[in-house]
Coordinates of C-alpha atoms and ligand atoms in Angstrom, one line a residue:
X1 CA 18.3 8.1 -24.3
X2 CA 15.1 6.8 -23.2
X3 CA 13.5 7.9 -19.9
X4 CA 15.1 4.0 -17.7
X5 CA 18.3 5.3 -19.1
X6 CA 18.5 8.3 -18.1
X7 CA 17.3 7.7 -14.5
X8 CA 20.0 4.8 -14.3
X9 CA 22.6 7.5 -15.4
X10 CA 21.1 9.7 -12.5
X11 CA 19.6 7.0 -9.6
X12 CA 20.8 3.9 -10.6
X13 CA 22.8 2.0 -8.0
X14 CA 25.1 -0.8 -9.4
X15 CA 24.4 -4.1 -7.6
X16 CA 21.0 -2.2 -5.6
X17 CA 18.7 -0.3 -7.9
X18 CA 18.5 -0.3 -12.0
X19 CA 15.0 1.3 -13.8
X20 CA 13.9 -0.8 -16.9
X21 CA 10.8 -0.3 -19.2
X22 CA 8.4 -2.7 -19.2
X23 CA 6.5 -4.2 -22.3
X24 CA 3.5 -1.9 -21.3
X25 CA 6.1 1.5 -22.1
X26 CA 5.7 1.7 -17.9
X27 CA 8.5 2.1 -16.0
X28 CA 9.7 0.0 -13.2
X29 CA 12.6 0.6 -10.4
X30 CA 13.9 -2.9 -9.8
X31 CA 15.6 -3.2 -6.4
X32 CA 17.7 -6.7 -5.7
X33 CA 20.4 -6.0 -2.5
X34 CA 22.1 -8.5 -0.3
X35 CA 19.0 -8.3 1.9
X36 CA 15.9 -8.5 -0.2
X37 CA 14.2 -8.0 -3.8
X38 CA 11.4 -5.4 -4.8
X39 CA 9.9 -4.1 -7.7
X40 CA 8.4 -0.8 -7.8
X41 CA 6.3 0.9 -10.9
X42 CA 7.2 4.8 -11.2
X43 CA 3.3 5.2 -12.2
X44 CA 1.5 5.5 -8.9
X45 CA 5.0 5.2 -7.2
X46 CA 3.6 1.9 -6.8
X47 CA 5.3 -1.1 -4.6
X48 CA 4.2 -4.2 -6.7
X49 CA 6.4 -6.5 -4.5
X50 CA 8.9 -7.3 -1.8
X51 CA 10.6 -10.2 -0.6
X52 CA 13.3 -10.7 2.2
X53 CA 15.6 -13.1 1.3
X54 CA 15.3 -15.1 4.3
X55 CA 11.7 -15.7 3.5
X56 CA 10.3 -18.5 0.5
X57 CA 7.6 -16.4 -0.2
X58 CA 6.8 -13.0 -1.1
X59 CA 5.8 -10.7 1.7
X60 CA 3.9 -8.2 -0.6
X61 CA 1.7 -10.0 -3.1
X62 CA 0.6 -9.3 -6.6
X63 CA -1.5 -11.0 -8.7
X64 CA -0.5 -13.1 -11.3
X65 CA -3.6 -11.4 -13.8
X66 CA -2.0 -7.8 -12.5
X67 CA -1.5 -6.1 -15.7
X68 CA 1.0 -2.3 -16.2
X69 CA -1.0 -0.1 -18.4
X70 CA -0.9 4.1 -18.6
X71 CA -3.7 5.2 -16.1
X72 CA -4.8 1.3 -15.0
X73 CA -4.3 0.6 -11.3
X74 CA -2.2 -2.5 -10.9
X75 CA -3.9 -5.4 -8.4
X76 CA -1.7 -6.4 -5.4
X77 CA 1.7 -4.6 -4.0
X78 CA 1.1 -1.3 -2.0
X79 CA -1.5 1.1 -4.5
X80 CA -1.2 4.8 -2.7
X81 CA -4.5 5.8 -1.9
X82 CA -4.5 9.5 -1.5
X83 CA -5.8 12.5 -1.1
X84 CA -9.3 10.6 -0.6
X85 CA -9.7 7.1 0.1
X86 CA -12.5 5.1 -1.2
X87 CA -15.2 7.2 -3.3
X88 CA -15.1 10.8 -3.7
X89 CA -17.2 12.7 -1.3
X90 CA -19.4 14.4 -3.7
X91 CA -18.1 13.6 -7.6
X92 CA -19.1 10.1 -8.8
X93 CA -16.9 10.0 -11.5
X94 CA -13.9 10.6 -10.2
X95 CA -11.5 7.8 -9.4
X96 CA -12.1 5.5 -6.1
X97 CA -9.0 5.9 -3.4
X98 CA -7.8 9.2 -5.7
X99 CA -5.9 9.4 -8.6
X100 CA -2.4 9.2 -6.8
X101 CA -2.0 5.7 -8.0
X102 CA -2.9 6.0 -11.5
X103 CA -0.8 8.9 -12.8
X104 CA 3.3 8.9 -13.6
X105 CA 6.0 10.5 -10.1
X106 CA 9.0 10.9 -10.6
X107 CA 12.4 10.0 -9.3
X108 CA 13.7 12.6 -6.7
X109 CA 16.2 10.5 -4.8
X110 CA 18.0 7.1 -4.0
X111 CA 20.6 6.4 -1.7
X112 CA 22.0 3.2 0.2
X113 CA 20.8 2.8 4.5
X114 CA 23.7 2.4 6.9
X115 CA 22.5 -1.0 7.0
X116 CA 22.7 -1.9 3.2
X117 CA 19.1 -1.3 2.8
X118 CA 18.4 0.6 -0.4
X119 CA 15.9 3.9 -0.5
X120 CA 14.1 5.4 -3.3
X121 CA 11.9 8.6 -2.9
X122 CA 9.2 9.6 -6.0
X123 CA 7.3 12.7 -6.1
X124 CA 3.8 12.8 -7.6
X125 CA 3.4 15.1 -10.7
X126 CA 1.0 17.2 -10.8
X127 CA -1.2 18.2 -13.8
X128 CA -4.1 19.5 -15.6
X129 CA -5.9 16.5 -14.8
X130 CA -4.6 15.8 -11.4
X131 CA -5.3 19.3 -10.6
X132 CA -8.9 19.3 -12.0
X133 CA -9.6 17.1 -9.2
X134 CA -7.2 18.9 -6.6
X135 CA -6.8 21.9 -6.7
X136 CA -4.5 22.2 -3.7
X137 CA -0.7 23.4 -4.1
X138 CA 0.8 20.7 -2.1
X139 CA 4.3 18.2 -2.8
X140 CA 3.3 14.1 -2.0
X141 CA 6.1 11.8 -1.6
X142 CA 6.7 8.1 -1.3
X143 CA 9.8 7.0 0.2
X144 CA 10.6 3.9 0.3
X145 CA 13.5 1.6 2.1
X146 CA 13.9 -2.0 0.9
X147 CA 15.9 -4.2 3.2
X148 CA 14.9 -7.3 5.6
X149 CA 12.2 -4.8 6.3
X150 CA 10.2 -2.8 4.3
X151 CA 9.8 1.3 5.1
X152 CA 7.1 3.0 3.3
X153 CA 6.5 6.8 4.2
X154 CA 3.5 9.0 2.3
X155 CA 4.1 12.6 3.1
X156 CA 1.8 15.5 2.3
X157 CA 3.4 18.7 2.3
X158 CA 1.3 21.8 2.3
X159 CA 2.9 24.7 0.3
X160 CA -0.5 26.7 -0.4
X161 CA -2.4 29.2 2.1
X162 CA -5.0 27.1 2.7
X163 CA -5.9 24.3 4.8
X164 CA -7.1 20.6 3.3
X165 CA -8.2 17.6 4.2
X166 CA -6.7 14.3 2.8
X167 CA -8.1 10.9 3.0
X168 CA -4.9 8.1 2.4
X169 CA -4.3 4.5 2.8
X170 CA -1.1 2.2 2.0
X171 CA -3.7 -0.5 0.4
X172 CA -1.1 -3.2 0.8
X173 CA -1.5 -6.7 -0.1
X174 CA 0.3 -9.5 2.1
X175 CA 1.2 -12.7 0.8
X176 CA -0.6 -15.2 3.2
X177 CA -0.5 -19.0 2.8
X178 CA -4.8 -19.1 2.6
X179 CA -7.0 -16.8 4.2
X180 CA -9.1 -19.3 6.0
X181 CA -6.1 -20.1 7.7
X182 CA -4.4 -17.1 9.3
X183 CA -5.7 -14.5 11.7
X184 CA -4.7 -10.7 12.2
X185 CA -4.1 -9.6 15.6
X186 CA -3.3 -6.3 17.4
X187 CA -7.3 -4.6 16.3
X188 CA -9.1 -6.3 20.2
X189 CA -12.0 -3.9 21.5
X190 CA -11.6 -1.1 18.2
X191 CA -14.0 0.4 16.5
X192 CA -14.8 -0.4 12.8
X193 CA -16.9 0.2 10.1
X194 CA -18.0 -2.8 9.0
X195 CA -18.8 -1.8 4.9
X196 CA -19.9 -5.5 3.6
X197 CA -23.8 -5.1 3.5
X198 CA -24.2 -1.3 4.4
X199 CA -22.1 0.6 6.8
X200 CA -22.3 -0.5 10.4
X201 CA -20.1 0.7 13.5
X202 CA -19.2 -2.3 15.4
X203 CA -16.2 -3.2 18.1
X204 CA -13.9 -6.2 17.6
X205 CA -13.4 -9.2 20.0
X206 CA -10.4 -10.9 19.6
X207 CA -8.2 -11.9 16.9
X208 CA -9.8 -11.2 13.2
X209 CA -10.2 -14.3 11.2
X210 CA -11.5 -14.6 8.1
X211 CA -15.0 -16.9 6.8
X212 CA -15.9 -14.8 3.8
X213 CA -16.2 -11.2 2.1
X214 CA -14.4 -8.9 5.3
X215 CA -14.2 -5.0 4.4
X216 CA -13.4 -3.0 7.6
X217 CA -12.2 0.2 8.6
X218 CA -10.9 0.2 12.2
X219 CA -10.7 3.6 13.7
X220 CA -9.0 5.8 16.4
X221 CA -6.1 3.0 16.2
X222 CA -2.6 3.5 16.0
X223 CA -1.7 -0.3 16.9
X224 CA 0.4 -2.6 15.5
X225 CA -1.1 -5.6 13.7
X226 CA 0.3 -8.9 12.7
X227 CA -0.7 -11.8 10.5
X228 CA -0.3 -14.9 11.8
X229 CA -0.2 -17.5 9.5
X230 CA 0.9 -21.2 10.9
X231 CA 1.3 -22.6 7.5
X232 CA 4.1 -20.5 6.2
X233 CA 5.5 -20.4 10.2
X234 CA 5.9 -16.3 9.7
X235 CA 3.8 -13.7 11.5
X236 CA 4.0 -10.4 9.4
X237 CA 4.4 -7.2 11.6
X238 CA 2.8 -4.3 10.2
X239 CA 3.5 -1.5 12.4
X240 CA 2.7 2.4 11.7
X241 CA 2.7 5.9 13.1
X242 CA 0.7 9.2 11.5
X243 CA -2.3 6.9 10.9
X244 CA -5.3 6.2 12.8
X245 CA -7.3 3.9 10.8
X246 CA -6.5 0.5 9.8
X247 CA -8.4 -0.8 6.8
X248 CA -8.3 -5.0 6.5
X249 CA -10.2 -6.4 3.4
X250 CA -10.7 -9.7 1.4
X251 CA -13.2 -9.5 -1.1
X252 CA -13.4 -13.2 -0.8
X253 CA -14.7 -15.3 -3.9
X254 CA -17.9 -14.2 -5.8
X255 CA -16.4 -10.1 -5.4
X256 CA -12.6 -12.1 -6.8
X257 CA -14.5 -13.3 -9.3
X258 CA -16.5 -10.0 -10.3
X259 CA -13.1 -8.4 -10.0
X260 CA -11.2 -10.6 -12.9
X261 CA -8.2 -9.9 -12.0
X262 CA -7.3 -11.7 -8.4
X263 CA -5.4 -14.5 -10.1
X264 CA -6.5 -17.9 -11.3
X265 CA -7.0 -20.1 -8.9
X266 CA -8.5 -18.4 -6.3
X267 CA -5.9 -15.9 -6.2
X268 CA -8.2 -14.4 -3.7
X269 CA -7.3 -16.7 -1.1
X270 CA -3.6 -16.3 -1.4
X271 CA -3.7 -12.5 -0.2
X272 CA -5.2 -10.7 2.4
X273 CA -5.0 -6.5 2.6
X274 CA -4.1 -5.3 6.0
X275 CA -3.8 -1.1 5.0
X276 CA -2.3 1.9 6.9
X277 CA -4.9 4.8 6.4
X278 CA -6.6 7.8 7.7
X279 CA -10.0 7.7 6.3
X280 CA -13.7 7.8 7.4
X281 CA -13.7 9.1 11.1
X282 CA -9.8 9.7 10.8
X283 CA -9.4 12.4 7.6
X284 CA -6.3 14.2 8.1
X285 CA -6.2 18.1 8.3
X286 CA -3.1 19.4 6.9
X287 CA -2.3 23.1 7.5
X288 CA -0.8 25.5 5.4
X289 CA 3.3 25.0 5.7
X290 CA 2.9 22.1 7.0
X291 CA 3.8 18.5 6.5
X292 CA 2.1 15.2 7.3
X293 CA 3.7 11.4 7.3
X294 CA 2.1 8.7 7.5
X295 CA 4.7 5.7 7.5
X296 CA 4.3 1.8 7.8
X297 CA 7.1 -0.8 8.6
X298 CA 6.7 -3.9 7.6
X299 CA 9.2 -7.0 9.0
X300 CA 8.5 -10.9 9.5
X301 CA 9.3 -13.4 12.0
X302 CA 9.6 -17.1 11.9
X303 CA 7.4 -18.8 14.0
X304 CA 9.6 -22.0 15.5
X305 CA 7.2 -25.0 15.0
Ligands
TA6_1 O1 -9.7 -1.2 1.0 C1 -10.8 -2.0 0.8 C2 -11.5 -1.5 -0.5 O2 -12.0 -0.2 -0.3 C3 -12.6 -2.5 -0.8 O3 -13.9 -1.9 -0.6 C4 -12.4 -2.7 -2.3 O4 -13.0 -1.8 -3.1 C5 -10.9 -2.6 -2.4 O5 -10.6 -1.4 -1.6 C6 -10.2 -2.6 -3.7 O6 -10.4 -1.4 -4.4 P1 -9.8 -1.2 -5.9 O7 -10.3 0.2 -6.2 O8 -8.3 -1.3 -5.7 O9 -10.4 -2.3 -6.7

């Protein structure tokens, strides 16, 4: 039996949740209830896409050159940054936005919501290699509840002696209609490191809209934000709690193009990353025997033209 059978056997849920392998040898959890699709790879326990049923388009994009392979990160859904987010403080070579994302969790639990929605948990699996650059005893988790919303929660559990510190990020990738064309609101008068040409602290006025390569960490912020995109008459609510830094990023064209794998054409321009984190300024201290959340809600409303 292979490894989508037996987890079908074990987690599946007829009409809600089946496991398949894909032609990589990955496997995917395939969620399709009466309220909304999604599609989540088991490596990285990563969200590759959601979409409501009320809504034409996908809410969480991927790109159509995203490719599954053992140890690859995939481009677009929700990647799991964690336990440090960007580069590694001091080792070069190890991965950017931690290894989380690129090695296999497994299936611990799935169940139906009250309301129909359908939740799936995965646990990270530790290693030789994940412990050569961790050496922390700790459990991660990524729950996730599909419905007309989408419920991600990242928990750290600290089962060792000793303190850590964990940076973290759901790097998630809405589907916008073009990114010259929307705005993200909810970030007026906070702090951010502005990273495109150095690293500069500035403060935002107003709504954030977008003219060309925007990579920003907002800190000591716990506020909602929402997309507001007139063409596809939605606003995307992305609210949070257990975070205080929200990360929004295009790489806009000339980084798309160095990148390769945004999508032809200007894949780039149909996406736009608004990410739940705790990075830079806002690192996370877990203590011994205890557990941090951090958890992200994602929902849409229809603007009335
Ligand atoms: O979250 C923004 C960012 O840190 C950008 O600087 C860019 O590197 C982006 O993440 C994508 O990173 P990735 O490792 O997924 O290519």
């Amino acid at each position: 039996m292979t490894t989508a059978q037996h987890l079908n056997k074990q987690f599946g849920i007829a009409g809600q949740l089946s496991f398949r392998t894909d032609a990589s040898g990955l496997v995917v959890a395939e969620i399709d209830n009466a309220q909304a699709t999604a599609s989540l790879c088991l490596q990285g326990a990563h969200l590759m896409s959601w979409q409501p049923r009320n809504q034409d388009q996908p809410v969480v994009w991927l790109s159509r050159a995203a490719k599954l392979a053992s140890g690859k990160s995939i481009r677009g859904g929700a990647p799991v940054c964690w336990p440090w987010f960007g580069a590694h403080v001091s080792e070069a070579g190890f991965p950017g936005h931690g290894y989380a994302r690129t090695v296999p969790w497994q299936v611990v639990e799935s169940g139906t919501e009250p309301n129909g929605a359908t939740r799936l948990t995965l646990r990270l699996v530790e290693n030789a290699k994940t412990r050569a650059q961790w050496e922390h005893v700790c459990h991660v988790d990524l729950t996730v509840i599909v419905g007309d919303t989408l419920r991600m929660e990242l928990s750290t559990e600290n089962t060792g002696t000793v303190d850590f510190v964990i940076g973290e990020a759901l790097h998630t990738y809405l589907r916008i209609s073009d990114i010259g064309a929307v705005r993200v609101t909810g970030l007026n008068g906070c702090e951010y490191w502005d990273k495109v040409g150095g690293s500069h602290l500035r403060k935002q006025d107003g709504a954030i809209t977008f003219t060309g390569e925007t990579d920003r960490v907002y800190i000591n912020t716990a506020a909602e934000c929402v997309i507001e995109d007139d063409k596809f008459k939605r606003r995307i609510h992305i609210k949070k709690s257990g975070s205080l830094a929200t990360v929004v990023w295009t790489p806009w064209s000339e980084k798309a193009d160095k990148m390769g794998d945004m999508g032809q054409p200007d894949g780039w321009r149909e996406m736009v990353c608004v990410e739940s984190a705790n990075a830079v300024d806002n690192v996370v201290t877990v203590a011994s025997g205890t557990r941090h959340t951090l958890i992200v809600e994602y929902r849409t409303e229809q603007i009335q033209s």
